[in-house]
PDB file of C-alpha atoms (C1' of nucleotides) in Angstrom:
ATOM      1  CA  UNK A   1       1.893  12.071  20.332  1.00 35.00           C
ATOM      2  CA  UNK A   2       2.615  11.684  16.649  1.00 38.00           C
ATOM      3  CA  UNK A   3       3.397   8.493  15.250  1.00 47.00           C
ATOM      4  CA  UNK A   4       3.278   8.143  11.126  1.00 52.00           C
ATOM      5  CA  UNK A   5       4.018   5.455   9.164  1.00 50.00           C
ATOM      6  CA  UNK A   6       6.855   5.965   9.227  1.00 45.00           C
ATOM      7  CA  UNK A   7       7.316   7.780  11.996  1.00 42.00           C
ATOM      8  CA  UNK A   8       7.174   9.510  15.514  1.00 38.00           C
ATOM      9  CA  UNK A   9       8.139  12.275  16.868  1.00 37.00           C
ATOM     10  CA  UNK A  10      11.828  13.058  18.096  1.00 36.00           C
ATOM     11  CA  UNK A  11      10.693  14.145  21.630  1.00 33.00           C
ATOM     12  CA  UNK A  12       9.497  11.027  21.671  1.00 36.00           C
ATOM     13  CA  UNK A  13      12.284   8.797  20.572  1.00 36.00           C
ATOM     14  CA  UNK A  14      14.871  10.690  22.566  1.00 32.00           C
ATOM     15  CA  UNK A  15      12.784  10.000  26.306  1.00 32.00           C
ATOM     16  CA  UNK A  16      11.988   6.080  24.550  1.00 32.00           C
ATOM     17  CA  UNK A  17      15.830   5.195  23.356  1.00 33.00           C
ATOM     18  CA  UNK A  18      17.489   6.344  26.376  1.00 29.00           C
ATOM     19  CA  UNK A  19      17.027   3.454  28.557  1.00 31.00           C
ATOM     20  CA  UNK A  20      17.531   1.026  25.063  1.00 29.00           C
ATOM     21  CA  UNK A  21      20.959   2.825  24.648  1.00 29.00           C
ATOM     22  CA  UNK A  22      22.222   1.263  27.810  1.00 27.00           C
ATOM     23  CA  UNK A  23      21.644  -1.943  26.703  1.00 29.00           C
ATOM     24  CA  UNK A  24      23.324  -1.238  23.416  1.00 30.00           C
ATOM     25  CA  UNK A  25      26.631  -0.588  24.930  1.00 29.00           C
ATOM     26  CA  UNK A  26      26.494  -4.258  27.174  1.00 30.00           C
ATOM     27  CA  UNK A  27      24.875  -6.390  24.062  1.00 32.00           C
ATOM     28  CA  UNK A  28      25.104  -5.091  20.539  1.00 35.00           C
ATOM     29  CA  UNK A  29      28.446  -6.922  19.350  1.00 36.00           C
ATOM     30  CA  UNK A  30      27.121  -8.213  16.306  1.00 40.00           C
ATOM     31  CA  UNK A  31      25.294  -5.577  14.802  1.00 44.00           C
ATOM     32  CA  UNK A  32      28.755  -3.540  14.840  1.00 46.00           C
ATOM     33  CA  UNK A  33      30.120  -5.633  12.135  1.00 48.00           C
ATOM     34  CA  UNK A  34      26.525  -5.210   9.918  1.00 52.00           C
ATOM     35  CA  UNK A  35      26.688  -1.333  10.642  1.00 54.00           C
ATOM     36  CA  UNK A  36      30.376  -1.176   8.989  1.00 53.00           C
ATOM     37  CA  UNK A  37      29.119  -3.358   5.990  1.00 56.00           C
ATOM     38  CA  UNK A  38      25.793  -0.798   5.471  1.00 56.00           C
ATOM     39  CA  UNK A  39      28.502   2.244   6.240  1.00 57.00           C
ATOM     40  CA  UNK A  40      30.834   0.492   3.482  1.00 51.00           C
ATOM     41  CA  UNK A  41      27.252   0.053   0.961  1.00 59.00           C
ATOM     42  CA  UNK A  42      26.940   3.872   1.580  1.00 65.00           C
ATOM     43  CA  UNK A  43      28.014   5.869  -1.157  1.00 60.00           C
ATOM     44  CA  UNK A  44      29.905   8.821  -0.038  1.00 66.00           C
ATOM     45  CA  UNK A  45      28.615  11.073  -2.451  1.00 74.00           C
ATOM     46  CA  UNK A  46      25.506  13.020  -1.594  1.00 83.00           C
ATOM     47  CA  UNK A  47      22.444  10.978  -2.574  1.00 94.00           C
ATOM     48  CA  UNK A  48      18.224  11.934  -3.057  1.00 97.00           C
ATOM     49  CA  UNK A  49      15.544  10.491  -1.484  1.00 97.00           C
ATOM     50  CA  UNK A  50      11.818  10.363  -0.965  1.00 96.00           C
ATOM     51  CA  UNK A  51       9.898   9.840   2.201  1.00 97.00           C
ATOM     52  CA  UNK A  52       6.353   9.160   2.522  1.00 96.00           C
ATOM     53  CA  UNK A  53       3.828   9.590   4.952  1.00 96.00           C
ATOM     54  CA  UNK A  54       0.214  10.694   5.787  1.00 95.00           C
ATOM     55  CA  UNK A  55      -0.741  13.797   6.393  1.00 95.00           C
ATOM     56  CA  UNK A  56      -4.407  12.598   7.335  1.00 93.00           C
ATOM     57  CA  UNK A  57      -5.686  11.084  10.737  1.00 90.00           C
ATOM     58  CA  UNK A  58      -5.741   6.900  10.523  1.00 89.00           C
ATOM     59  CA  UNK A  59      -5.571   4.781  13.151  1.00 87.00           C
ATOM     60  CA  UNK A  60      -3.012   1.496  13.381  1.00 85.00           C
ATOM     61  CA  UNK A  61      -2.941  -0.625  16.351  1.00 82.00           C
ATOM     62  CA  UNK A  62      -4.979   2.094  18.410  1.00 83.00           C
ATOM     63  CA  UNK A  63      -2.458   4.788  17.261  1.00 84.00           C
ATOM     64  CA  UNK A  64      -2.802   7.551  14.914  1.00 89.00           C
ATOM     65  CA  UNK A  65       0.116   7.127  12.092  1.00 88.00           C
ATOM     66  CA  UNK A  66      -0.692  10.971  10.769  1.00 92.00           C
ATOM     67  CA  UNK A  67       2.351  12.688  10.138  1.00 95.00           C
ATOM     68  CA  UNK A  68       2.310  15.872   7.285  1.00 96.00           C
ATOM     69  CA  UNK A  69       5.102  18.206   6.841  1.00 97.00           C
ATOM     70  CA  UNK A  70       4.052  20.428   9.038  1.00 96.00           C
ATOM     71  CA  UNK A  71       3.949  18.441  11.647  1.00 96.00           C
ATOM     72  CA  UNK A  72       8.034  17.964  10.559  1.00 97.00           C
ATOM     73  CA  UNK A  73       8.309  21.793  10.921  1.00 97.00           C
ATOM     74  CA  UNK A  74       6.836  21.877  13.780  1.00 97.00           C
ATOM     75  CA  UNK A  75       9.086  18.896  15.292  1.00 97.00           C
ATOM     76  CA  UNK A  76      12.014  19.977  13.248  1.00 97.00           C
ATOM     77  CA  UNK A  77      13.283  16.621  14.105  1.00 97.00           C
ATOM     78  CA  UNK A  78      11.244  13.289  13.147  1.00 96.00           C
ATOM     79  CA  UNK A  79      12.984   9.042  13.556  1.00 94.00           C
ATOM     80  CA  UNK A  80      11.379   7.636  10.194  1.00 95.00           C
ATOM     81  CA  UNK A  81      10.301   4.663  11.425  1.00 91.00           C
ATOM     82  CA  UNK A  82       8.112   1.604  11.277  1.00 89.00           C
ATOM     83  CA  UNK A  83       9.380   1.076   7.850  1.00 89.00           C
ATOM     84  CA  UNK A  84       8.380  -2.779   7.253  1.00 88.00           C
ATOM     85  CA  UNK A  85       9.235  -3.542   3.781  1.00 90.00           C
ATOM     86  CA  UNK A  86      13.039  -4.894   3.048  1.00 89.00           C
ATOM     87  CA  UNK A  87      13.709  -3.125   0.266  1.00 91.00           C
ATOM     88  CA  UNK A  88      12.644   0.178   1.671  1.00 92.00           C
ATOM     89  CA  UNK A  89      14.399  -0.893   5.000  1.00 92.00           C
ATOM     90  CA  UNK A  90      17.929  -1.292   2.451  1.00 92.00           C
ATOM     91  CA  UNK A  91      17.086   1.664   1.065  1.00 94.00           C
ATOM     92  CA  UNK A  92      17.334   3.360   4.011  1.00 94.00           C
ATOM     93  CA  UNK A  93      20.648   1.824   5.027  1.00 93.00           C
ATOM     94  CA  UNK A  94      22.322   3.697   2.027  1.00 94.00           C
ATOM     95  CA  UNK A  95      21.642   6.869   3.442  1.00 96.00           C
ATOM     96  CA  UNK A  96      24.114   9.287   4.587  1.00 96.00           C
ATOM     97  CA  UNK A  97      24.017  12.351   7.357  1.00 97.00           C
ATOM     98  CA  UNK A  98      23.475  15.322   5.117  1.00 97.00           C
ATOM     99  CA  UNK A  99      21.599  13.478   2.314  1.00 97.00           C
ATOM    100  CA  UNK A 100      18.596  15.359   1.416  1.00 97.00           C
ATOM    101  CA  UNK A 101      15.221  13.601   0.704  1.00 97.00           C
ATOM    102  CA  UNK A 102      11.837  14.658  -0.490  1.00 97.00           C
ATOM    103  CA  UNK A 103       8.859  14.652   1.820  1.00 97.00           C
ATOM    104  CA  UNK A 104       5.956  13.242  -0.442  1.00 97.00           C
ATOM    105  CA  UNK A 105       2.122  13.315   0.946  1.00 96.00           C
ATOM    106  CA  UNK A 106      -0.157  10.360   0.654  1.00 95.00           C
ATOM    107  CA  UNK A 107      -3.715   8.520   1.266  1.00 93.00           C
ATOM    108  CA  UNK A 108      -4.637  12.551   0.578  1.00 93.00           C
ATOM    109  CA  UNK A 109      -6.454  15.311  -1.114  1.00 92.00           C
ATOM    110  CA  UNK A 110      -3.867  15.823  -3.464  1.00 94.00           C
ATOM    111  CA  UNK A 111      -0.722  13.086  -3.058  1.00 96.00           C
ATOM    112  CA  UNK A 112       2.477  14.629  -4.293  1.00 96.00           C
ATOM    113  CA  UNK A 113       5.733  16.001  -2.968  1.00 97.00           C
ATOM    114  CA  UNK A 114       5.449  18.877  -0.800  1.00 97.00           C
ATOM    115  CA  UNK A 115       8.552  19.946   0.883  1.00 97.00           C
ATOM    116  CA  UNK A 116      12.540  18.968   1.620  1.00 97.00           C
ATOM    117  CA  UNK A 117      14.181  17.390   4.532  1.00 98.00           C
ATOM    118  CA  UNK A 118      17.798  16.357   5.867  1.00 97.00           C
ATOM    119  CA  UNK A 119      18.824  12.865   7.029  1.00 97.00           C
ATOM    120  CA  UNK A 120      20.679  13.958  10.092  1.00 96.00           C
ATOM    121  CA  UNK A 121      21.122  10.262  11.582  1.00 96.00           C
ATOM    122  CA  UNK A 122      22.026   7.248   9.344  1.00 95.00           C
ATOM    123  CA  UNK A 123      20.057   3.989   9.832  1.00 94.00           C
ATOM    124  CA  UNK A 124      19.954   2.301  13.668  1.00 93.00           C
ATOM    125  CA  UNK A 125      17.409  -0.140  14.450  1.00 90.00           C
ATOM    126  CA  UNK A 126      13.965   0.798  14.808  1.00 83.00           C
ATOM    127  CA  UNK A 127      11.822   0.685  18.100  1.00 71.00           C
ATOM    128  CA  UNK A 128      10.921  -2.554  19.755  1.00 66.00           C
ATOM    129  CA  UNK A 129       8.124  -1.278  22.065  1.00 69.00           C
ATOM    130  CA  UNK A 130       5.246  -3.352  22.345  1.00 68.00           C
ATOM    131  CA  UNK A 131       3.124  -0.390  22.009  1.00 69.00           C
ATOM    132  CA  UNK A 132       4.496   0.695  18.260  1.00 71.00           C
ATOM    133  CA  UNK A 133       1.986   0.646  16.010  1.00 70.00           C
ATOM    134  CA  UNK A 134       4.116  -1.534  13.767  1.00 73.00           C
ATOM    135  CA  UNK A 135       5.674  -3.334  16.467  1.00 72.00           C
ATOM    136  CA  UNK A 136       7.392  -6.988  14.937  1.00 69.00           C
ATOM    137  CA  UNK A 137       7.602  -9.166  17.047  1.00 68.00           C
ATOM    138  CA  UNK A 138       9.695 -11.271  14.814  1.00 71.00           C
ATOM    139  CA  UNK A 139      12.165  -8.408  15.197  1.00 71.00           C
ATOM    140  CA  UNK A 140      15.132  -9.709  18.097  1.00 71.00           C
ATOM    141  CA  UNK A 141      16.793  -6.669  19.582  1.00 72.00           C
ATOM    142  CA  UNK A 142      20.148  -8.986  19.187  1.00 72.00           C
ATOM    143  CA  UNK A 143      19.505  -8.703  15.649  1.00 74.00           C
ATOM    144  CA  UNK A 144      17.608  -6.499  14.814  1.00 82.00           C
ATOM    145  CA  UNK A 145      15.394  -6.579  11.682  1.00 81.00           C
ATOM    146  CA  UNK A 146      14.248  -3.163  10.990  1.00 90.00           C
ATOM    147  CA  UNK A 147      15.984  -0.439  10.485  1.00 92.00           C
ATOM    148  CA  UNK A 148      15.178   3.789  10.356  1.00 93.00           C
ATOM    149  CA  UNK A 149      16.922   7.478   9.958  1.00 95.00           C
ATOM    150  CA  UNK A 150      16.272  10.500  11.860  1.00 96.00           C
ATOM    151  CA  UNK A 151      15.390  13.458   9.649  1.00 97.00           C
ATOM    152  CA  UNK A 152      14.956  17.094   9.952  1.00 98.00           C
ATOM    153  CA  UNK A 153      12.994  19.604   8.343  1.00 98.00           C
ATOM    154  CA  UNK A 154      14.507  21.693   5.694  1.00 98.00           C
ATOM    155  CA  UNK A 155      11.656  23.888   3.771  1.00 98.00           C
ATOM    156  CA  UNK A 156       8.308  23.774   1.960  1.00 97.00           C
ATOM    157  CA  UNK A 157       9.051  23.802  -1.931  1.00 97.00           C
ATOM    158  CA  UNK A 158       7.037  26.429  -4.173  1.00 96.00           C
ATOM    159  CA  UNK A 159       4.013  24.746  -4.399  1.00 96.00           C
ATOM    160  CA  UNK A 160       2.929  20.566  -4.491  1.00 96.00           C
ATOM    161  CA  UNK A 161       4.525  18.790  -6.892  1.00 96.00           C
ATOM    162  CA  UNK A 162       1.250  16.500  -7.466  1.00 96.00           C
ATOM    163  CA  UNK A 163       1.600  12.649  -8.343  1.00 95.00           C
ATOM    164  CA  UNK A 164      -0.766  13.374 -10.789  1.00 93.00           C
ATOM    165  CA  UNK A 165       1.882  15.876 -12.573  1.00 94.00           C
ATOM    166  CA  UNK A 166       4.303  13.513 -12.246  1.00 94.00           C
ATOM    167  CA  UNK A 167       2.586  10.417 -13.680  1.00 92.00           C
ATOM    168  CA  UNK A 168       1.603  13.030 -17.120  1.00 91.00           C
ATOM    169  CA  UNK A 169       5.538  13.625 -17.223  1.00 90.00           C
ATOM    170  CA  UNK A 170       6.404  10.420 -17.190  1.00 87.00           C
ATOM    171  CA  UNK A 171       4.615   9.283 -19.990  1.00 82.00           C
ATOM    172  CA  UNK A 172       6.237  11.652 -22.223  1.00 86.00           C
ATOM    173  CA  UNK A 173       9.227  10.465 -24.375  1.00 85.00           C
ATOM    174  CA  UNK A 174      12.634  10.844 -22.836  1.00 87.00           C
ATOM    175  CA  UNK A 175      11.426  12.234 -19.805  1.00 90.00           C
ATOM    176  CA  UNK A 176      13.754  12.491 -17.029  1.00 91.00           C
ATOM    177  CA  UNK A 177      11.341  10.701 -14.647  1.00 92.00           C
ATOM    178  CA  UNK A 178      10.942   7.895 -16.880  1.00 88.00           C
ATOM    179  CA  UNK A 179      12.541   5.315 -14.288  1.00 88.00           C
ATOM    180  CA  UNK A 180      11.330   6.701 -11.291  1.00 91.00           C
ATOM    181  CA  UNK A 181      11.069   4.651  -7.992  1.00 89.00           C
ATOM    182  CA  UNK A 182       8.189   6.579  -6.551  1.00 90.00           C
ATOM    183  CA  UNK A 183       6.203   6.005 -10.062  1.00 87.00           C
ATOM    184  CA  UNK A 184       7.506   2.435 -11.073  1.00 85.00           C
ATOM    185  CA  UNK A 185       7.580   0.826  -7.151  1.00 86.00           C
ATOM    186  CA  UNK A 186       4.550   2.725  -6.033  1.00 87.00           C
ATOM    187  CA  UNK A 187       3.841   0.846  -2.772  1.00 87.00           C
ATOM    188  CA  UNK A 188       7.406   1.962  -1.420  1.00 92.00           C
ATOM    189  CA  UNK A 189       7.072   4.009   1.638  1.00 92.00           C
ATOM    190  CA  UNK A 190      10.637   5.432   1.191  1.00 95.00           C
ATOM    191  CA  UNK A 191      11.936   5.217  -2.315  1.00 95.00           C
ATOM    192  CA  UNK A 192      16.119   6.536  -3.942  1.00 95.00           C
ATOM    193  CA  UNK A 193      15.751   9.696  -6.539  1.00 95.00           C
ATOM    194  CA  UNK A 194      18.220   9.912  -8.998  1.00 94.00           C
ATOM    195  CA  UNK A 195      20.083  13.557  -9.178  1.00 95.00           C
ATOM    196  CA  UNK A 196      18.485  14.328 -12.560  1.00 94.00           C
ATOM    197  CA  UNK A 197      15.053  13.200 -10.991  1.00 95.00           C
ATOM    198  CA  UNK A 198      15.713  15.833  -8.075  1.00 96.00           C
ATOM    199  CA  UNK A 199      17.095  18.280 -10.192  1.00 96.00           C
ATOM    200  CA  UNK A 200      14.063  18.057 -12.468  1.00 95.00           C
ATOM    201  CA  UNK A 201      11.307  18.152  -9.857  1.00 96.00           C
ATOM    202  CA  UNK A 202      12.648  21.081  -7.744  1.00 96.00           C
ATOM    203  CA  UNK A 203      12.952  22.978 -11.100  1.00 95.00           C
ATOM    204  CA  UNK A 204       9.408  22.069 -11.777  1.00 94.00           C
ATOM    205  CA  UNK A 205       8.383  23.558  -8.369  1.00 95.00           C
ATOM    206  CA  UNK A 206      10.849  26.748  -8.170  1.00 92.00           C
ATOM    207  CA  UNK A 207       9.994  28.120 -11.511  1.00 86.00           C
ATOM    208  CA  UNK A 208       8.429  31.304 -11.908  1.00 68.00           C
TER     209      UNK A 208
ATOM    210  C1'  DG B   1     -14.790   2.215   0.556  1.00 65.62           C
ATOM    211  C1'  DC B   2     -13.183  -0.272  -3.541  1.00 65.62           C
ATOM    212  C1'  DC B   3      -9.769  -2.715  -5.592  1.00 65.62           C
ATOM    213  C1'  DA B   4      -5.302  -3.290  -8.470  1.00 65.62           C
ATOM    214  C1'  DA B   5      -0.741  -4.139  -7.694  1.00 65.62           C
ATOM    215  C1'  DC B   6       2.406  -6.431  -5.404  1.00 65.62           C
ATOM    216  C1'  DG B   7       4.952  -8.029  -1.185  1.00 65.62           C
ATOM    217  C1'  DT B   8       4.867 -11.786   2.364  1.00 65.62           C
ATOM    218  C1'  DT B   9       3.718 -16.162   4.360  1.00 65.62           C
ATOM    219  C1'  DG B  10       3.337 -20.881   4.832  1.00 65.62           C
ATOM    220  C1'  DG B  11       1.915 -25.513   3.186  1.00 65.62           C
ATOM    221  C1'  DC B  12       3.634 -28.884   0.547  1.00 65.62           C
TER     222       DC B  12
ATOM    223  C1'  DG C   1      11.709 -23.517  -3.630  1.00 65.62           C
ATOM    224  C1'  DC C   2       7.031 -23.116  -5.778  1.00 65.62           C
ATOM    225  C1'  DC C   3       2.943 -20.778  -5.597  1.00 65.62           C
ATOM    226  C1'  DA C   4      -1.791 -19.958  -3.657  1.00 65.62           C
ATOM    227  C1'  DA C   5      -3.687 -17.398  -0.201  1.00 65.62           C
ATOM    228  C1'  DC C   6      -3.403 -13.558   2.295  1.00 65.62           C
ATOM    229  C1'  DG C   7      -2.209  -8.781   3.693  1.00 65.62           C
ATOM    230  C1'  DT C   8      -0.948  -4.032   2.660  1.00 65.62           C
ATOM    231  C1'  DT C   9      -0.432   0.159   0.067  1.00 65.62           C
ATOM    232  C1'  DG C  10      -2.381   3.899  -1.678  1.00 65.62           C
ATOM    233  C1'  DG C  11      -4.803   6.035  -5.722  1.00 65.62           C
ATOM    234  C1'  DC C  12      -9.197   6.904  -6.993  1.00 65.62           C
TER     235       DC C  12
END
DNA sequence: GCCAACGTTGGC
DNA sequence: GCCAACGTTGGC
């Protein structure tokens, strides 16, 4: 079993959501008006994104949180959550089916953005089992506080795309990564990319 | 394992 | 609603 900050795996939400999806259907009245007000805060133009997690063992709540990108690949399929921060939890509200993010490594060897994925589910509410290793209790399944995306893989880029590279690139003049979300709000676990950001980075890792 | 940066909590 | 204390993130 493969939770991540972040995350666990698919096989695993799918056999834990069933019985929660019953519920759903007999309670959830209010959270249908907050779901058309996040739809309506979507934009409905393709937008970037950036995903962290660790790709090393660590242990939360008795639970191992490691999650890499292979681990993705091998999954295909992944629920990003345990996301506890609000303005990672809004970020994740803007995003829309199809959106592609990056998957970025860290608490590593060598932090830094390693491969592609697809949001392929736009944000529902996040687990409320006990045994989560972010479980909030402050969280009411009425109204539910937290918030995550299901993702799939896509592909490895050419090679890491190291923080370190990043962080020199930034600190040249006019560089396109200048205002970057990753760089600037470090402690985000999932952080918006701008287009010329993307753009930028996957030239970095494609060429030659 | 240390610790800087910064988000969250809770007393007042 | 301020802000000190506390907790977490994540690079190093």
């Amino acid at each position: 079993m493969s939770y991540k900050r972040g995350l666990r795996s698919a096989a695993n939400a799918v056999a834990e959501s069933e019985p929660k999806r019953l519920k759903k259907t007999t309670t959830v009245t209010t959270t249908d008006k907050d779901q058309q007000a996040d739809a309506k805060s979507r934009s409905t133009e393709k937008s970037y994104w950036l995903f962290k997690a660790e790709p090393e063992s660590r242990i939360v709540n008795g639970v191992d949180v490691k999650f890499s990108f292979d681990d993705l690949k091998t999954e295909h399929q992944a629920t990003w959550d345990g996301v506890r921060n609000f303005e990672a939890r809004n970020t994740m509200k803007k995003m829309n089916v199809g959106d592609l993010g990056f998957f970025y490594q860290s608490n590593c060897k060598i932090p830094g953005i390693v491969g592609i994925l697809k949001v392929c589910k736009s944000a529902y509410p996040d687990s409320f089992d006990k045994k989560h290793p972010y479980y909030d209790p402050k969280s009411d399944p009425e109204n539910p506080k937290w918030f995550m995306v299901d993702v799939e893989y896509v592909r490895p880029l050419k090679r890491l795309v190291s923080l370190q590279e990043l962080k020199e690139l930034v600190s040249k003049p006019h560089s396109p990564l200048n205002e970057m979300a990753l760089l600037r709000r470090s402690r985000l676990s999932v952080t918006p990319v701008r287009e010329k950001e993307w753009d930028f980075i996957l030239q970095l890792a494609e060429e030659e």
